[in-house]
PDB file of C-alpha atoms in Angstrom:
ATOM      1  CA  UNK A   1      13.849 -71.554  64.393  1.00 62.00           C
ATOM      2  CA  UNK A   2      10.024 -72.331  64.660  1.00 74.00           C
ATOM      3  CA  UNK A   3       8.965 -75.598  64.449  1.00 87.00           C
ATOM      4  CA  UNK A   4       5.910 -76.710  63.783  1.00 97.00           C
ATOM      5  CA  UNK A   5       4.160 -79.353  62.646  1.00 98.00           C
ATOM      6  CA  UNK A   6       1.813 -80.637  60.035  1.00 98.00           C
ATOM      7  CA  UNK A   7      -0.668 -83.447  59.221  1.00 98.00           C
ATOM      8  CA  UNK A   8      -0.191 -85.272  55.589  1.00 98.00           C
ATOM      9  CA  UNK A   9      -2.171 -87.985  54.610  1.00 98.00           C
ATOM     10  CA  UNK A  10      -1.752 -90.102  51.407  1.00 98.00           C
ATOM     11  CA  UNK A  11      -4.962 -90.902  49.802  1.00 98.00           C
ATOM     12  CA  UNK A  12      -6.350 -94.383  48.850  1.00 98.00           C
ATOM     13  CA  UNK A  13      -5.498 -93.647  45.256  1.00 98.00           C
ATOM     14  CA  UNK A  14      -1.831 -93.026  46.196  1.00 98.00           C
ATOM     15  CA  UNK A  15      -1.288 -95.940  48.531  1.00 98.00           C
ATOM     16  CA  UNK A  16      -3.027 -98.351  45.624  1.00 97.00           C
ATOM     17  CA  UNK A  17      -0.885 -96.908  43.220  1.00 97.00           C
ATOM     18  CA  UNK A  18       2.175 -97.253  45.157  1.00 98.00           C
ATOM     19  CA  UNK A  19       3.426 -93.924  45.745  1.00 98.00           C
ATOM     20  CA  UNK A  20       4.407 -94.436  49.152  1.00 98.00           C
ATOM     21  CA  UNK A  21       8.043 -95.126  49.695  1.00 98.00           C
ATOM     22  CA  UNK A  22       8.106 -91.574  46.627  1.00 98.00           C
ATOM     23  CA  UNK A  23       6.119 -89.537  48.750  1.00 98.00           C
ATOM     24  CA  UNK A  24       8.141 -89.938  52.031  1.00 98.00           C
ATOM     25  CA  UNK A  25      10.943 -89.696  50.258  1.00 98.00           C
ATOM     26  CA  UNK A  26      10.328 -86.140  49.121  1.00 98.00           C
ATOM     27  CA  UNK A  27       9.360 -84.948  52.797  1.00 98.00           C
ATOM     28  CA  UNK A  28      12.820 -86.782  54.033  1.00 96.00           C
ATOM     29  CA  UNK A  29      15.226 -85.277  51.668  1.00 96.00           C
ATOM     30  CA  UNK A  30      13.598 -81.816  51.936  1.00 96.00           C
ATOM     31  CA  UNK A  31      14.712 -82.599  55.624  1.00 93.00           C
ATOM     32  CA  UNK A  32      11.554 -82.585  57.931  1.00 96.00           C
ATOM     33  CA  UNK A  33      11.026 -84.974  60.568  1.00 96.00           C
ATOM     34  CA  UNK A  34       8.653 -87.930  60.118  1.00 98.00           C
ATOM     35  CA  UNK A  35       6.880 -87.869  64.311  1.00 98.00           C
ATOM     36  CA  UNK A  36       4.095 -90.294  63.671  1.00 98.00           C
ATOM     37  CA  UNK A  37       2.933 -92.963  60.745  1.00 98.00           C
ATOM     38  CA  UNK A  38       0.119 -95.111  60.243  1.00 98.00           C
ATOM     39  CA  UNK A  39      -1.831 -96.738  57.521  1.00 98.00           C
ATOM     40  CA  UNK A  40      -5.354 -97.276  58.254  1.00 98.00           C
ATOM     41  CA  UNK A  41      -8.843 -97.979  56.907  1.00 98.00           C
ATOM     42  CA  UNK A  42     -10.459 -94.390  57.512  1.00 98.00           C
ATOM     43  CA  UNK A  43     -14.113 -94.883  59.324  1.00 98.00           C
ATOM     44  CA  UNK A  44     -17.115 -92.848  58.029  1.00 98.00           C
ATOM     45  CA  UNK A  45     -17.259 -90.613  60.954  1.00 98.00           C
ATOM     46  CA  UNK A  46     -13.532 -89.696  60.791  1.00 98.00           C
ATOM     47  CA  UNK A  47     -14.187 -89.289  57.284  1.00 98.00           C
ATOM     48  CA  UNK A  48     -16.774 -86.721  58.115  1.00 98.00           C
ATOM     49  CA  UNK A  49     -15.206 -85.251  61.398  1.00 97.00           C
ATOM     50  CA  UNK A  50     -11.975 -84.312  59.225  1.00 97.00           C
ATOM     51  CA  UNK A  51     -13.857 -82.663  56.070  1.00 96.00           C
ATOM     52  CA  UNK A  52     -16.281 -81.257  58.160  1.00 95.00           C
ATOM     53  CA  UNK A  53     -15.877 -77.959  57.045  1.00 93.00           C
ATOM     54  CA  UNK A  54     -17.456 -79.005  53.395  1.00 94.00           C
ATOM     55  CA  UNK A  55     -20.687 -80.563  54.756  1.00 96.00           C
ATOM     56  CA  UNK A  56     -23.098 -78.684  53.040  1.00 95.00           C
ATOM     57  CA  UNK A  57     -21.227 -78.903  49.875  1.00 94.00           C
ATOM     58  CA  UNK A  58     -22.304 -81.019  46.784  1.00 95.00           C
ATOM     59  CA  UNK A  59     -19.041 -83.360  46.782  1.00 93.00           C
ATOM     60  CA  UNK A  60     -18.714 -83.900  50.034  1.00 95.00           C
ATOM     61  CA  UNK A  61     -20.701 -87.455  50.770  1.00 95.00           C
ATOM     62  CA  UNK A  62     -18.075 -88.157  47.132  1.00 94.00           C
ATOM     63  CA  UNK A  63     -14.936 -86.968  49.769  1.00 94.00           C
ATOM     64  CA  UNK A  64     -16.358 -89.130  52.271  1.00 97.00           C
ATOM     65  CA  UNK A  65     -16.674 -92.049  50.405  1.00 97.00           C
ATOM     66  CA  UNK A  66     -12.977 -91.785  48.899  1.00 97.00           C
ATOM     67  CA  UNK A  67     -11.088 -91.224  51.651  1.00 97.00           C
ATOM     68  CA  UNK A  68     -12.618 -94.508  53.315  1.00 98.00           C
ATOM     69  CA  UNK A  69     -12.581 -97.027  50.161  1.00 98.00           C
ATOM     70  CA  UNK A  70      -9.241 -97.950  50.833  1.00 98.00           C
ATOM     71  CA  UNK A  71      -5.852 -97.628  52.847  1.00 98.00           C
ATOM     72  CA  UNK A  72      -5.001 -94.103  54.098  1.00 98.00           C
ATOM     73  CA  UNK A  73      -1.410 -93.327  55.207  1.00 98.00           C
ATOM     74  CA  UNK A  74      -1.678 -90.733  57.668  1.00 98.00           C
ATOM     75  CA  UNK A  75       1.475 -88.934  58.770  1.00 98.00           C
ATOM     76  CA  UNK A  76       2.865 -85.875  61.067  1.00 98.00           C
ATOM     77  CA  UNK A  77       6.092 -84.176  60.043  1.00 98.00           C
ATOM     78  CA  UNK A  78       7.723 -81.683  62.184  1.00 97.00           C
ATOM     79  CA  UNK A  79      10.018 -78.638  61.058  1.00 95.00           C
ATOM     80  CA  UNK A  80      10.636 -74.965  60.488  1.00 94.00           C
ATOM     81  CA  UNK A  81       8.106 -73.857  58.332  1.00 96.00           C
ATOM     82  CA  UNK A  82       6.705 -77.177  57.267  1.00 98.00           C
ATOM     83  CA  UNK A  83       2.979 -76.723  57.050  1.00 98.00           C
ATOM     84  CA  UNK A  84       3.642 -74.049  54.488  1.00 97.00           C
ATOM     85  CA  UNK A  85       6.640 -76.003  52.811  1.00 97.00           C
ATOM     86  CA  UNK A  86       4.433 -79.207  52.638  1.00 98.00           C
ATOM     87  CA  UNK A  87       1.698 -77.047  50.868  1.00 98.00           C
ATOM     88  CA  UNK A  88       4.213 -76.007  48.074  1.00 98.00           C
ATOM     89  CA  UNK A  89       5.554 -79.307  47.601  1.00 98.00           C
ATOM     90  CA  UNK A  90       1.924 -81.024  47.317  1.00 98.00           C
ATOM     91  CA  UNK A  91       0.874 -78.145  44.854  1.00 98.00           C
ATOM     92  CA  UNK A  92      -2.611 -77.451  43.819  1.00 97.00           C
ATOM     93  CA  UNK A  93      -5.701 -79.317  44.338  1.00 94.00           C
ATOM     94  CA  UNK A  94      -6.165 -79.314  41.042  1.00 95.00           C
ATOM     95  CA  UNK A  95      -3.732 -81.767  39.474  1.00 95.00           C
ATOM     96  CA  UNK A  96      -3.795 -79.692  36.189  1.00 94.00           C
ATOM     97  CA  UNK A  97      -3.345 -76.556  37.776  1.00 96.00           C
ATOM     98  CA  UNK A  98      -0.159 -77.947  40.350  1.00 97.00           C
ATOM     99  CA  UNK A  99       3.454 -77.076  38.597  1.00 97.00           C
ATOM    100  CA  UNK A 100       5.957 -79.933  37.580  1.00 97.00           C
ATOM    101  CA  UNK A 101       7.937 -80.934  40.620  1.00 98.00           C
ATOM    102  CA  UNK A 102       5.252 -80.799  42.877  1.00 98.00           C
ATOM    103  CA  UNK A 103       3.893 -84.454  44.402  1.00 98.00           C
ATOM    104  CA  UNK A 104       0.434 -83.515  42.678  1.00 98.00           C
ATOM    105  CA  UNK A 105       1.812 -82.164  39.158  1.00 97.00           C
ATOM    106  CA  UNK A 106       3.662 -85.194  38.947  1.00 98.00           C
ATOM    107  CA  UNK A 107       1.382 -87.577  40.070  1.00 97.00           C
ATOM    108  CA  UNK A 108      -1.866 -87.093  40.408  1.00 96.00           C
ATOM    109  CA  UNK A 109      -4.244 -87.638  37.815  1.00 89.00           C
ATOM    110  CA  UNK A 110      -7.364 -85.312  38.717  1.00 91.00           C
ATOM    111  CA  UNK A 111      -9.271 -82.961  41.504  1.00 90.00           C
ATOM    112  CA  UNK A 112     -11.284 -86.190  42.491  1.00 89.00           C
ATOM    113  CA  UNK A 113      -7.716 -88.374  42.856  1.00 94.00           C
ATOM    114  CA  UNK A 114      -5.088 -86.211  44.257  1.00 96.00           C
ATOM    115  CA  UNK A 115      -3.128 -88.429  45.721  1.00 98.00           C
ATOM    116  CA  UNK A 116      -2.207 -86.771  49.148  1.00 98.00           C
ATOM    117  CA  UNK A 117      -3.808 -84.268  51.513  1.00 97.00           C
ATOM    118  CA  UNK A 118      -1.951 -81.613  53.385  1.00 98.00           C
ATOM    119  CA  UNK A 119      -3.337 -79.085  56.389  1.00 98.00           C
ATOM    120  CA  UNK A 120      -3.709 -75.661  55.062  1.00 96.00           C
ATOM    121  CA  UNK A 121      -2.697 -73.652  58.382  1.00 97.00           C
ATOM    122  CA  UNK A 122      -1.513 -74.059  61.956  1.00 97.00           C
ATOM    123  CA  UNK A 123      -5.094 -74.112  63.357  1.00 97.00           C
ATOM    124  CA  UNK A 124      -6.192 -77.287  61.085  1.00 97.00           C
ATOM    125  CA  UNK A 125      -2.789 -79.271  61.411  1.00 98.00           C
ATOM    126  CA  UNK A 126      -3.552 -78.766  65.309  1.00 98.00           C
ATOM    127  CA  UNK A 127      -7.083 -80.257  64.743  1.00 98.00           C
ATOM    128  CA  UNK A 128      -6.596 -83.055  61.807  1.00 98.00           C
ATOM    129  CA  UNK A 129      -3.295 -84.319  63.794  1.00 98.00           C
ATOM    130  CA  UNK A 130      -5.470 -84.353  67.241  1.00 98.00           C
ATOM    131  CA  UNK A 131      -8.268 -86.701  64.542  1.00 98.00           C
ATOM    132  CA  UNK A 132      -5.918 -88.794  63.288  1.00 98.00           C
ATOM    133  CA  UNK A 133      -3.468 -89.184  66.390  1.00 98.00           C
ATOM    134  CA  UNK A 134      -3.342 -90.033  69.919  1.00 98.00           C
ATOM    135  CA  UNK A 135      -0.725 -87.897  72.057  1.00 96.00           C
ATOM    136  CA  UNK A 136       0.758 -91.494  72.627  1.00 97.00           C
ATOM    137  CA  UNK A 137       1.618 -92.132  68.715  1.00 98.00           C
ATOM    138  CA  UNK A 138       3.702 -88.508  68.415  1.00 97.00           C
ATOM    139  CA  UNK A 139       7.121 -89.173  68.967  1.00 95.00           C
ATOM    140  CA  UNK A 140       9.958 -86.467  69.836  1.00 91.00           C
ATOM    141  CA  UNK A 141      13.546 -87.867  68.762  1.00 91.00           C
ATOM    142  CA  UNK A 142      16.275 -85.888  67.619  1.00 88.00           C
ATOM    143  CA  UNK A 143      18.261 -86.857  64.596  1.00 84.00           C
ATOM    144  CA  UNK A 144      21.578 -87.770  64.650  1.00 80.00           C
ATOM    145  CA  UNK A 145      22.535 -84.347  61.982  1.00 72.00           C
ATOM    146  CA  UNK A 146      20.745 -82.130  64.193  1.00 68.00           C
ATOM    147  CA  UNK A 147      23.744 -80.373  64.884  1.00 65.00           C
ATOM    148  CA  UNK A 148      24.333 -78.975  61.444  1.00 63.00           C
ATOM    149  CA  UNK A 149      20.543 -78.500  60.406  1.00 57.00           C
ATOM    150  CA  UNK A 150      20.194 -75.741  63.134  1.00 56.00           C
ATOM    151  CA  UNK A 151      20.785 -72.269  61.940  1.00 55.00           C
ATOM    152  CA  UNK A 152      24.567 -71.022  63.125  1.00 50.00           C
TER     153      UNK A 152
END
Protein backbone atom coordinates (compact mmCIF):
# COMPACT_ATOMS: atom_id res chain seq x y z
CA UNK A 1 0.00 0.00 0.00
CA UNK A 2 1.16 3.63 -0.90
CA UNK A 3 0.03 6.26 1.00
CA UNK A 4 0.00 9.48 0.20
CA UNK A 5 -1.46 12.45 0.86
CA UNK A 6 -3.44 15.31 -0.49
CA UNK A 7 -4.45 18.95 0.15
CA UNK A 8 -8.45 19.78 -0.12
CA UNK A 9 -9.73 22.96 0.58
CA UNK A 10 -13.46 23.97 0.72
CA UNK A 11 -14.11 27.23 -0.85
CA UNK A 12 -15.86 30.31 0.69
CA UNK A 13 -18.93 29.47 -1.33
CA UNK A 14 -19.06 25.97 0.23
CA UNK A 15 -18.40 26.88 3.84
CA UNK A 16 -21.28 29.84 3.43
CA UNK A 17 -23.47 27.45 2.04
CA UNK A 18 -22.94 24.89 4.57
CA UNK A 19 -21.52 22.03 2.90
CA UNK A 20 -19.11 21.22 5.43
CA UNK A 21 -20.10 18.47 7.77
CA UNK A 22 -21.34 16.77 3.57
CA UNK A 23 -18.07 17.21 2.28
CA UNK A 24 -16.07 15.47 5.10
CA UNK A 25 -18.40 13.10 5.20
CA UNK A 26 -17.76 11.83 1.70
CA UNK A 27 -13.82 11.74 2.26
CA UNK A 28 -14.61 9.69 5.73
CA UNK A 29 -16.82 7.04 4.42
CA UNK A 30 -14.69 6.57 1.27
CA UNK A 31 -12.20 5.76 4.20
CA UNK A 32 -9.19 8.25 4.02
CA UNK A 33 -7.70 9.76 6.93
CA UNK A 34 -8.49 13.36 7.92
CA UNK A 35 -4.30 14.52 9.25
CA UNK A 36 -4.91 18.20 9.57
CA UNK A 37 -8.10 20.81 9.59
CA UNK A 38 -8.47 24.36 9.76
CA UNK A 39 -10.82 27.08 8.77
CA UNK A 40 -9.26 30.29 8.06
CA UNK A 41 -9.57 33.71 6.43
CA UNK A 42 -7.09 33.14 3.35
CA UNK A 43 -4.55 36.35 3.10
CA UNK A 44 -3.88 37.92 -0.36
CA UNK A 45 -0.43 36.64 -0.61
CA UNK A 46 -1.42 33.01 0.20
CA UNK A 47 -4.05 33.62 -2.17
CA UNK A 48 -1.48 34.38 -4.76
CA UNK A 49 1.42 32.03 -3.54
CA UNK A 50 -1.12 28.97 -3.98
CA UNK A 51 -2.56 29.93 -7.61
CA UNK A 52 0.58 31.08 -8.63
CA UNK A 53 0.80 29.08 -11.50
CA UNK A 54 -2.24 31.24 -13.24
CA UNK A 55 -0.64 34.70 -12.75
CA UNK A 56 -0.58 35.87 -16.05
CA UNK A 57 -3.99 34.64 -16.70
CA UNK A 58 -7.14 36.91 -17.14
CA UNK A 59 -9.13 35.38 -14.00
CA UNK A 60 -6.66 35.15 -11.81
CA UNK A 61 -6.80 38.65 -9.61
CA UNK A 62 -11.05 37.07 -9.82
CA UNK A 63 -9.33 33.59 -8.04
CA UNK A 64 -7.59 35.75 -5.75
CA UNK A 65 -10.24 37.69 -4.64
CA UNK A 66 -12.63 34.54 -4.04
CA UNK A 67 -10.66 32.44 -2.26
CA UNK A 68 -10.04 35.34 0.40
CA UNK A 69 -13.76 36.88 0.70
CA UNK A 70 -14.64 34.49 3.15
CA UNK A 71 -13.88 31.30 5.36
CA UNK A 72 -11.68 28.63 3.72
CA UNK A 73 -11.59 25.10 5.22
CA UNK A 74 -8.36 23.77 4.41
CA UNK A 75 -7.72 20.07 4.95
CA UNK A 76 -4.98 17.10 4.41
CA UNK A 77 -6.23 13.55 3.98
CA UNK A 78 -3.94 10.70 3.89
CA UNK A 79 -4.44 7.23 2.00
CA UNK A 80 -3.66 4.81 -0.78
CA UNK A 81 -4.25 6.53 -3.78
CA UNK A 82 -6.03 9.55 -2.42
CA UNK A 83 -4.83 12.48 -4.45
CA UNK A 84 -6.18 10.70 -7.48
CA UNK A 85 -9.37 9.32 -5.59
CA UNK A 86 -10.07 12.89 -4.21
CA UNK A 87 -9.85 14.20 -7.89
CA UNK A 88 -12.65 11.73 -9.02
CA UNK A 89 -14.80 12.38 -6.22
CA UNK A 90 -14.55 16.37 -6.61
CA UNK A 91 -15.18 15.93 -10.47
CA UNK A 92 -14.66 18.59 -12.99
CA UNK A 93 -13.95 22.15 -12.63
CA UNK A 94 -16.63 22.79 -14.50
CA UNK A 95 -19.74 22.14 -12.43
CA UNK A 96 -21.71 21.35 -15.68
CA UNK A 97 -19.25 19.19 -17.04
CA UNK A 98 -18.63 17.04 -13.34
CA UNK A 99 -20.96 13.65 -13.36
CA UNK A 100 -23.78 13.12 -10.67
CA UNK A 101 -22.21 11.75 -7.54
CA UNK A 102 -19.35 13.78 -7.63
CA UNK A 103 -19.05 16.74 -4.69
CA UNK A 104 -19.04 19.30 -7.73
CA UNK A 105 -21.97 17.69 -9.95
CA UNK A 106 -23.95 17.74 -7.00
CA UNK A 107 -23.20 20.84 -5.61
CA UNK A 108 -21.66 23.31 -7.17
CA UNK A 109 -23.33 25.80 -9.09
CA UNK A 110 -20.62 27.14 -11.69
CA UNK A 111 -16.67 27.30 -12.85
CA UNK A 112 -16.45 30.64 -10.78
CA UNK A 113 -18.17 28.75 -7.44
CA UNK A 114 -16.96 25.27 -7.24
CA UNK A 115 -17.22 24.68 -4.00
CA UNK A 116 -13.92 22.77 -3.12
CA UNK A 117 -10.38 22.62 -4.47
CA UNK A 118 -8.32 19.51 -4.73
CA UNK A 119 -4.28 19.12 -5.69
CA UNK A 120 -3.94 17.72 -9.09
CA UNK A 121 -0.62 15.56 -8.48
CA UNK A 122 1.90 14.50 -5.86
CA UNK A 123 4.24 17.45 -6.62
CA UNK A 124 1.39 20.23 -5.86
CA UNK A 125 -0.23 18.37 -2.76
CA UNK A 126 3.57 18.46 -1.49
CA UNK A 127 3.64 22.28 -2.15
CA UNK A 128 -0.15 23.56 -1.33
CA UNK A 129 -0.03 21.29 2.02
CA UNK A 130 3.63 22.89 2.88
CA UNK A 131 1.28 26.70 2.08
CA UNK A 132 -1.39 25.91 4.01
CA UNK A 133 0.32 23.81 6.92
CA UNK A 134 2.97 23.88 9.40
CA UNK A 135 4.81 20.38 9.99
CA UNK A 136 3.39 20.98 13.60
CA UNK A 137 -0.50 20.89 12.46
CA UNK A 138 0.00 17.23 10.47
CA UNK A 139 -0.90 14.65 12.70
CA UNK A 140 0.00 10.76 12.31
CA UNK A 141 -2.64 8.54 14.33
CA UNK A 142 -3.72 5.27 13.42
CA UNK A 143 -7.34 4.33 13.45
CA UNK A 144 -8.74 2.01 15.57
CA UNK A 145 -9.98 -0.41 12.05
CA UNK A 146 -6.62 -0.23 10.75
CA UNK A 147 -6.30 -3.75 11.05
CA UNK A 148 -8.89 -4.73 8.51
CA UNK A 149 -8.36 -1.69 6.02
CA UNK A 150 -4.81 -3.06 5.19
CA UNK A 151 -4.64 -5.30 2.23
CA UNK A 152 -4.36 -9.25 3.49
Amino acid sequence: MVVERTFLAIKPDGVQRGLIGEILGRFERKGFKLVALKQLIPSKELAEKHYGVHKERPFFGGLVDFITSGPVVAMVWEGDGVIASARNMIGATKPLEALPGTIRGDLAINIGRNVIHGSDGEETAKFEISLWFTLDELNDWNPSDQIWRVEQ
